[in-house]
């Protein structure tokens, strides 16, 4: 059924949602227009109030939506649009928003800088879920005046592009927040000769250096000029080598807790000067005070003597790792002693390798947000990191975002309701998405992948002649496992028509792994047995077929990347996947020379296969350069 929504209510209320309603209605009615469907006029009376309750009432052709803010309205309107035909003319729905801020952080710094149109698409999806925050994580992928090397060859956003996305987000009541770095995680900036005078270690700015603060002011000025919000996330996490590089040589040793306090003070002064409201990741304040790792804090920690952040500086507690609610409660108690401005950041594990780790993401998120509700944390967001080159297509984040939205409006978890909300907002099947979790549960069966094992990555990339991981494939049944997964995913692209290319990619990956995962084992067994017939068959049938499939996989990934992101950064995916194809072709030539008696042995296959992972340790390797070779990938200098 086609629908024309006619908004009614106070003029100031309608003005907040009119543009967004029109955009969503046009999107919803595309298919209806194609089919020549008759459109019905639906009157929607909207009103906003101070409370966090969201209420929808429908009687025949009239709908009433009463809610706190525009993003919540669009969640309600999406529900009305999807379920109007199911209600038999009368329905009522009530929800409560448990967080004033709830949203997503999109990583645009791991080589994939998402296009303006992709971000707009994400904004519409977040609005349908009722989320009201979108953080753009940009280490050096935004334009800064007078810094030509900042983000060079990386696809950085121009000021105009950010403003376009920002304006679009405002239409849906979503706050677009800059998430940058002003201390560590700046290796792509500091690698250029122009940055020599502000380097402490290769990844960290030198604290106390005046040139560092001139540089930071340029970054923050660019942020202020590009974004509508005055809020800014300054980063400052994981600066574990703080003060141990050029700072140490020039000034001698100082405790990192003193340095982080001094640096925060200086950066906060710049923020005040520019009228910005900053927040930072909290780990450096905790680790510098305890001298231990982030989570090694006593249950009854007394933080009264700790060096604390300025009261105007927000602390973002990030935690994607723990399944026990008690850990989150312990950490929230510590954070509440440090600051009155706490934000929680969880995560959807799409940085596991090539496939998402939904089992860990769902397990951790349910515990984390339960604790956040208990401790009345006002804001939460779901991070979508893309470590090691953005190999996982970004749409894999959708189940994680949907879970954050769902738990933001529901006290308890109900799988069926989440599946319905996912279908309403994403127009795809959550069950099909969750099948992707199986890519990395080869050694785990039905267990939650809490250690983030990722065999789908290293078994794709490993060299068939070296067999670095082959020791661990004994009795694993990898080929049969991935063959069954390929069968499970065979119809996913048809079921999820809005994500056809996405599921074609993963179906192709499963097909490849069904052959390539044990190719090295097959080669070694045949070589040791001097089974020349099998080696010839591998050369003439299996490897050519695999190579053909890999070309298809590479093209599918390229299409996804070029649809979602700017072209910069894809060259590294091209090199990785192209490397697999090239090495298979080289391996085939080597094997044929042996089979034909032109060489008398293959040294690679004479080498004993030894364990890569220590006994009892998780089977995880997320560094591509380690998975493809035992040799050094870079120079020793």
Short mmCIF file of C-alpha atoms in Angstrom, two decimals, residues 330-629:
data_model
loop_
_atom_site.label_atom_id
_atom_site.label_comp_id
_atom_site.label_asym_id
_atom_site.label_seq_id
_atom_site.Cartn_x
_atom_site.Cartn_y
_atom_site.Cartn_z
CA UNK A 330 32.84 -1.97 38.20
CA UNK A 331 34.15 0.28 35.43
CA UNK A 332 31.12 2.57 35.57
CA UNK A 333 31.67 3.04 39.31
CA UNK A 334 35.24 4.15 38.57
CA UNK A 335 34.13 6.49 35.79
CA UNK A 336 31.49 8.09 38.00
CA UNK A 337 34.24 8.97 40.49
CA UNK A 338 36.24 10.62 37.71
CA UNK A 339 33.58 12.59 35.86
CA UNK A 340 29.96 13.69 35.79
CA UNK A 341 30.01 13.57 31.99
CA UNK A 342 30.18 9.89 31.04
CA UNK A 343 29.46 8.36 27.65
CA UNK A 344 29.61 4.60 26.98
CA UNK A 345 31.00 3.17 23.73
CA UNK A 346 30.36 -0.46 22.89
CA UNK A 347 30.97 -2.10 19.55
CA UNK A 348 29.81 -4.29 16.74
CA UNK A 349 32.68 -6.65 16.01
CA UNK A 350 33.13 -6.05 12.29
CA UNK A 351 36.88 -5.61 12.77
CA UNK A 352 37.43 -9.33 13.39
CA UNK A 353 38.94 -9.85 9.94
CA UNK A 354 36.88 -10.40 6.81
CA UNK A 355 33.63 -11.51 8.46
CA UNK A 356 31.72 -10.02 11.42
CA UNK A 357 31.72 -11.55 14.89
CA UNK A 358 28.09 -11.09 15.89
CA UNK A 359 28.11 -13.63 18.72
CA UNK A 360 30.65 -11.64 20.72
CA UNK A 361 29.06 -8.33 19.77
CA UNK A 362 25.59 -9.39 20.94
CA UNK A 363 26.87 -11.04 24.12
CA UNK A 364 28.88 -8.00 25.19
CA UNK A 365 26.30 -5.40 24.14
CA UNK A 366 23.45 -6.96 26.09
CA UNK A 367 25.53 -6.99 29.29
CA UNK A 368 26.97 -3.53 28.70
CA UNK A 369 23.72 -1.71 28.03
CA UNK A 370 22.01 -3.46 30.91
CA UNK A 371 24.68 -2.00 33.20
CA UNK A 372 24.40 1.41 31.52
CA UNK A 373 20.66 1.47 32.23
CA UNK A 374 21.26 0.48 35.84
CA UNK A 375 23.81 3.26 36.33
CA UNK A 376 21.77 5.76 34.31
CA UNK A 377 24.48 6.51 31.74
CA UNK A 378 22.96 9.25 29.56
CA UNK A 379 24.68 8.48 26.25
CA UNK A 380 25.85 5.34 24.46
CA UNK A 381 27.08 4.57 20.99
CA UNK A 382 28.14 1.55 18.95
CA UNK A 383 31.61 1.70 17.41
CA UNK A 384 32.23 0.25 13.96
CA UNK A 385 36.01 -0.07 13.87
CA UNK A 386 37.55 -1.42 10.66
CA UNK A 387 41.00 -2.54 11.82
CA UNK A 388 43.62 -3.78 9.38
CA UNK A 389 42.29 -2.20 6.24
CA UNK A 390 38.47 -2.19 6.28
CA UNK A 391 38.21 -5.69 4.84
CA UNK A 392 34.68 -6.24 6.16
CA UNK A 393 32.00 -4.42 4.11
CA UNK A 394 30.48 -1.66 6.21
CA UNK A 395 26.88 -2.93 5.98
CA UNK A 396 27.96 -5.65 8.40
CA UNK A 397 27.47 -3.00 11.12
CA UNK A 398 23.68 -3.02 10.69
CA UNK A 399 22.86 -5.78 13.23
CA UNK A 400 25.01 -4.04 15.84
CA UNK A 401 23.34 -0.67 15.25
CA UNK A 402 19.92 -2.31 15.37
CA UNK A 403 20.77 -3.99 18.68
CA UNK A 404 21.83 -0.68 20.23
CA UNK A 405 18.59 0.88 19.00
CA UNK A 406 16.50 -2.02 20.24
CA UNK A 407 18.07 -2.03 23.71
CA UNK A 408 17.72 1.75 23.78
CA UNK A 409 13.94 1.37 23.70
CA UNK A 410 13.43 -1.97 25.47
CA UNK A 411 14.38 -3.08 28.97
CA UNK A 412 14.76 -6.76 28.08
CA UNK A 413 16.01 -8.58 24.99
CA UNK A 414 13.60 -10.43 22.73
CA UNK A 415 15.03 -11.94 19.57
CA UNK A 416 11.78 -11.98 17.60
CA UNK A 417 11.10 -8.30 18.25
CA UNK A 418 14.65 -7.37 17.26
CA UNK A 419 14.26 -9.33 14.03
CA UNK A 420 11.08 -7.41 13.26
CA UNK A 421 12.69 -4.04 14.00
CA UNK A 422 15.70 -4.95 11.85
CA UNK A 423 13.45 -5.91 8.95
CA UNK A 424 11.48 -2.67 9.34
CA UNK A 425 14.55 -0.41 9.34
CA UNK A 426 16.95 -2.29 7.04
CA UNK A 427 14.48 -4.24 4.89
CA UNK A 428 16.62 -7.35 5.11
CA UNK A 429 16.65 -10.48 7.23
CA UNK A 430 18.58 -10.39 10.49
CA UNK A 431 18.78 -14.20 10.42
CA UNK A 432 20.65 -14.07 7.10
CA UNK A 433 23.11 -11.49 8.48
CA UNK A 434 23.74 -13.56 11.61
CA UNK A 435 24.74 -16.55 9.48
CA UNK A 436 27.95 -14.64 8.71
CA UNK A 437 29.05 -15.26 12.28
CA UNK A 438 29.81 -18.85 11.25
CA UNK A 439 32.77 -17.84 9.09
CA UNK A 440 34.96 -17.61 12.18
CA UNK A 441 33.48 -20.36 14.35
CA UNK A 442 35.29 -23.16 12.50
CA UNK A 443 36.99 -24.38 15.70
CA UNK A 444 34.20 -23.31 18.07
CA UNK A 445 30.99 -24.96 16.94
CA UNK A 446 28.06 -23.18 18.62
CA UNK A 447 30.22 -21.39 21.19
CA UNK A 448 30.26 -17.60 21.37
CA UNK A 449 33.42 -16.34 19.64
CA UNK A 450 34.60 -14.38 22.68
CA UNK A 451 38.27 -14.59 21.68
CA UNK A 452 37.56 -13.23 18.18
CA UNK A 453 39.06 -16.15 16.31
CA UNK A 454 39.15 -15.42 12.59
CA UNK A 455 40.13 -18.42 10.44
CA UNK A 456 38.20 -17.08 7.44
CA UNK A 457 40.86 -14.38 7.09
CA UNK A 458 44.09 -16.27 7.50
CA UNK A 459 42.88 -19.33 5.61
CA UNK A 460 42.01 -17.10 2.66
CA UNK A 461 45.35 -15.30 2.67
CA UNK A 462 47.79 -17.99 3.76
CA UNK A 463 50.21 -19.31 1.15
CA UNK A 464 49.30 -22.81 -0.02
CA UNK A 465 52.94 -23.81 -0.39
CA UNK A 466 53.95 -22.60 3.08
CA UNK A 467 50.93 -23.84 5.01
CA UNK A 468 51.64 -21.62 8.00
CA UNK A 469 48.30 -22.49 9.65
CA UNK A 470 47.91 -26.03 8.29
CA UNK A 471 48.99 -27.69 11.54
CA UNK A 472 45.71 -26.54 13.08
CA UNK A 473 43.52 -27.98 10.35
CA UNK A 474 43.98 -31.60 11.45
CA UNK A 475 40.53 -33.10 11.94
CA UNK A 476 38.94 -29.63 11.73
CA UNK A 477 36.87 -30.53 8.66
CA UNK A 478 37.39 -27.04 7.25
CA UNK A 479 36.48 -27.87 3.65
CA UNK A 480 33.22 -29.53 4.60
CA UNK A 481 32.44 -26.78 7.12
CA UNK A 482 32.72 -23.99 4.56
CA UNK A 483 30.93 -26.07 1.93
CA UNK A 484 27.96 -26.31 4.30
CA UNK A 485 28.16 -22.57 5.02
CA UNK A 486 28.16 -21.81 1.28
CA UNK A 487 25.00 -23.90 0.98
CA UNK A 488 23.40 -21.95 3.86
CA UNK A 489 24.20 -18.65 2.15
CA UNK A 490 23.12 -19.78 -1.32
CA UNK A 491 19.78 -17.95 -1.18
CA UNK A 492 20.75 -15.05 1.09
CA UNK A 493 21.26 -12.60 -1.78
CA UNK A 494 17.77 -13.37 -3.05
CA UNK A 495 16.21 -13.12 0.41
CA UNK A 496 18.00 -9.82 1.18
CA UNK A 497 17.39 -7.95 -2.07
CA UNK A 498 18.64 -4.67 -0.58
CA UNK A 499 22.00 -6.34 0.10
CA UNK A 500 22.43 -8.57 -2.92
CA UNK A 501 26.08 -7.71 -3.61
CA UNK A 502 26.93 -8.00 0.08
CA UNK A 503 25.65 -11.58 0.32
CA UNK A 504 27.01 -12.58 -3.09
CA UNK A 505 30.41 -11.61 -1.76
CA UNK A 506 30.10 -13.74 1.36
CA UNK A 507 28.63 -16.68 -0.54
CA UNK A 508 31.60 -16.54 -2.91
CA UNK A 509 34.00 -16.36 0.05
CA UNK A 510 32.46 -19.49 1.59
CA UNK A 511 32.77 -21.34 -1.72
CA UNK A 512 36.45 -20.37 -1.97
CA UNK A 513 37.20 -21.42 1.59
CA UNK A 514 35.53 -24.77 0.98
CA UNK A 515 38.46 -25.51 -1.35
CA UNK A 516 41.29 -23.22 -0.32
CA UNK A 517 41.15 -23.82 3.45
CA UNK A 518 42.65 -27.32 3.06
CA UNK A 519 44.52 -26.83 -0.21
CA UNK A 520 47.88 -26.57 1.54
CA UNK A 521 47.17 -29.76 3.51
CA UNK A 522 46.23 -31.60 0.32
CA UNK A 523 49.38 -30.42 -1.44
CA UNK A 524 51.63 -31.44 1.47
CA UNK A 525 50.03 -34.88 1.90
CA UNK A 526 50.33 -35.62 -1.82
CA UNK A 527 53.91 -34.36 -1.93
CA UNK A 528 54.99 -36.43 1.07
CA UNK A 529 53.40 -39.51 -0.53
CA UNK A 530 54.94 -38.66 -3.92
CA UNK A 531 51.40 -38.79 -5.29
CA UNK A 532 52.10 -37.04 -8.59
CA UNK A 533 48.64 -37.80 -9.94
CA UNK A 534 46.93 -35.84 -7.14
CA UNK A 535 49.41 -32.98 -7.47
CA UNK A 536 48.68 -32.77 -11.20
CA UNK A 537 44.94 -32.76 -10.53
CA UNK A 538 45.38 -29.93 -8.03
CA UNK A 539 47.37 -27.98 -10.64
CA UNK A 540 45.06 -28.61 -13.56
CA UNK A 541 41.63 -28.54 -11.90
CA UNK A 542 41.46 -27.23 -8.35
CA UNK A 543 43.86 -24.27 -8.51
CA UNK A 544 42.50 -22.89 -11.83
CA UNK A 545 38.96 -23.16 -10.44
CA UNK A 546 40.02 -21.39 -7.25
CA UNK A 547 41.76 -18.66 -9.21
CA UNK A 548 38.60 -18.06 -11.24
CA UNK A 549 36.54 -17.81 -8.05
CA UNK A 550 39.06 -15.45 -6.49
CA UNK A 551 38.81 -13.11 -9.45
CA UNK A 552 35.06 -13.05 -8.89
CA UNK A 553 35.51 -12.41 -5.15
CA UNK A 554 37.88 -9.54 -5.86
CA UNK A 555 35.45 -7.97 -8.29
CA UNK A 556 32.55 -8.32 -5.84
CA UNK A 557 34.60 -6.66 -3.10
CA UNK A 558 35.67 -3.90 -5.45
CA UNK A 559 32.04 -3.21 -6.39
CA UNK A 560 31.05 -3.02 -2.72
CA UNK A 561 33.96 -0.74 -1.86
CA UNK A 562 33.37 1.63 -4.77
CA UNK A 563 29.66 1.80 -3.91
CA UNK A 564 30.26 2.50 -0.22
CA UNK A 565 33.54 4.41 -0.07
CA UNK A 566 35.92 6.65 -1.94
CA UNK A 567 38.45 4.76 -4.08
CA UNK A 568 41.42 5.62 -1.85
CA UNK A 569 42.51 2.65 0.23
CA UNK A 570 41.02 0.00 -2.00
CA UNK A 571 44.41 -0.41 -3.64
CA UNK A 572 45.53 -2.34 -0.54
CA UNK A 573 42.58 -4.73 -0.73
CA UNK A 574 43.45 -5.16 -4.40
CA UNK A 575 47.03 -6.03 -3.50
CA UNK A 576 45.97 -8.51 -0.83
CA UNK A 577 43.43 -10.38 -2.95
CA UNK A 578 45.58 -10.07 -6.04
CA UNK A 579 48.43 -11.53 -4.01
CA UNK A 580 46.40 -14.66 -3.27
CA UNK A 581 45.74 -15.15 -6.99
CA UNK A 582 49.36 -14.50 -7.96
CA UNK A 583 50.73 -16.89 -5.35
CA UNK A 584 48.33 -19.63 -6.44
CA UNK A 585 49.47 -19.22 -10.02
CA UNK A 586 53.12 -19.33 -8.91
CA UNK A 587 52.40 -22.39 -6.76
CA UNK A 588 50.78 -24.15 -9.71
CA UNK A 589 53.85 -23.53 -11.86
CA UNK A 590 56.18 -24.77 -9.12
CA UNK A 591 54.11 -27.92 -8.58
CA UNK A 592 53.94 -28.68 -12.31
CA UNK A 593 57.71 -28.38 -12.62
CA UNK A 594 58.04 -30.95 -9.84
CA UNK A 595 55.40 -33.26 -11.31
CA UNK A 596 57.09 -33.08 -14.71
CA UNK A 597 60.49 -33.84 -13.19
CA UNK A 598 62.08 -30.51 -14.05
CA UNK A 599 62.99 -29.99 -10.39
CA UNK A 600 63.68 -32.76 -7.93
CA UNK A 601 62.16 -31.26 -4.77
CA UNK A 602 60.14 -28.34 -3.40
CA UNK A 603 61.80 -26.86 -0.34
CA UNK A 604 58.58 -25.21 0.80
CA UNK A 605 56.96 -28.64 1.07
CA UNK A 606 59.96 -30.22 2.75
CA UNK A 607 59.39 -27.89 5.70
CA UNK A 608 57.61 -29.36 8.72
CA UNK A 609 54.22 -27.83 9.59
CA UNK A 610 54.44 -26.59 13.17
CA UNK A 611 51.84 -24.89 15.43
CA UNK A 612 51.22 -21.21 14.78
CA UNK A 613 49.01 -20.80 17.84
CA UNK A 614 50.20 -21.92 21.26
CA UNK A 615 48.38 -24.82 22.88
CA UNK A 616 45.09 -23.65 24.37
CA UNK A 617 45.37 -20.16 22.88
CA UNK A 618 42.73 -18.63 20.56
CA UNK A 619 43.23 -19.15 16.83
CA UNK A 620 43.37 -15.51 15.82
CA UNK A 621 45.63 -13.62 13.43
CA UNK A 622 44.27 -10.30 12.16
CA UNK A 623 47.51 -8.97 10.68
CA UNK A 624 47.57 -9.74 6.97
CA UNK A 625 51.35 -9.37 6.72
CA UNK A 626 51.85 -12.14 9.29
CA UNK A 627 49.35 -14.48 7.66
CA UNK A 628 50.91 -14.46 4.19
CA UNK A 629 54.55 -15.13 4.98
#
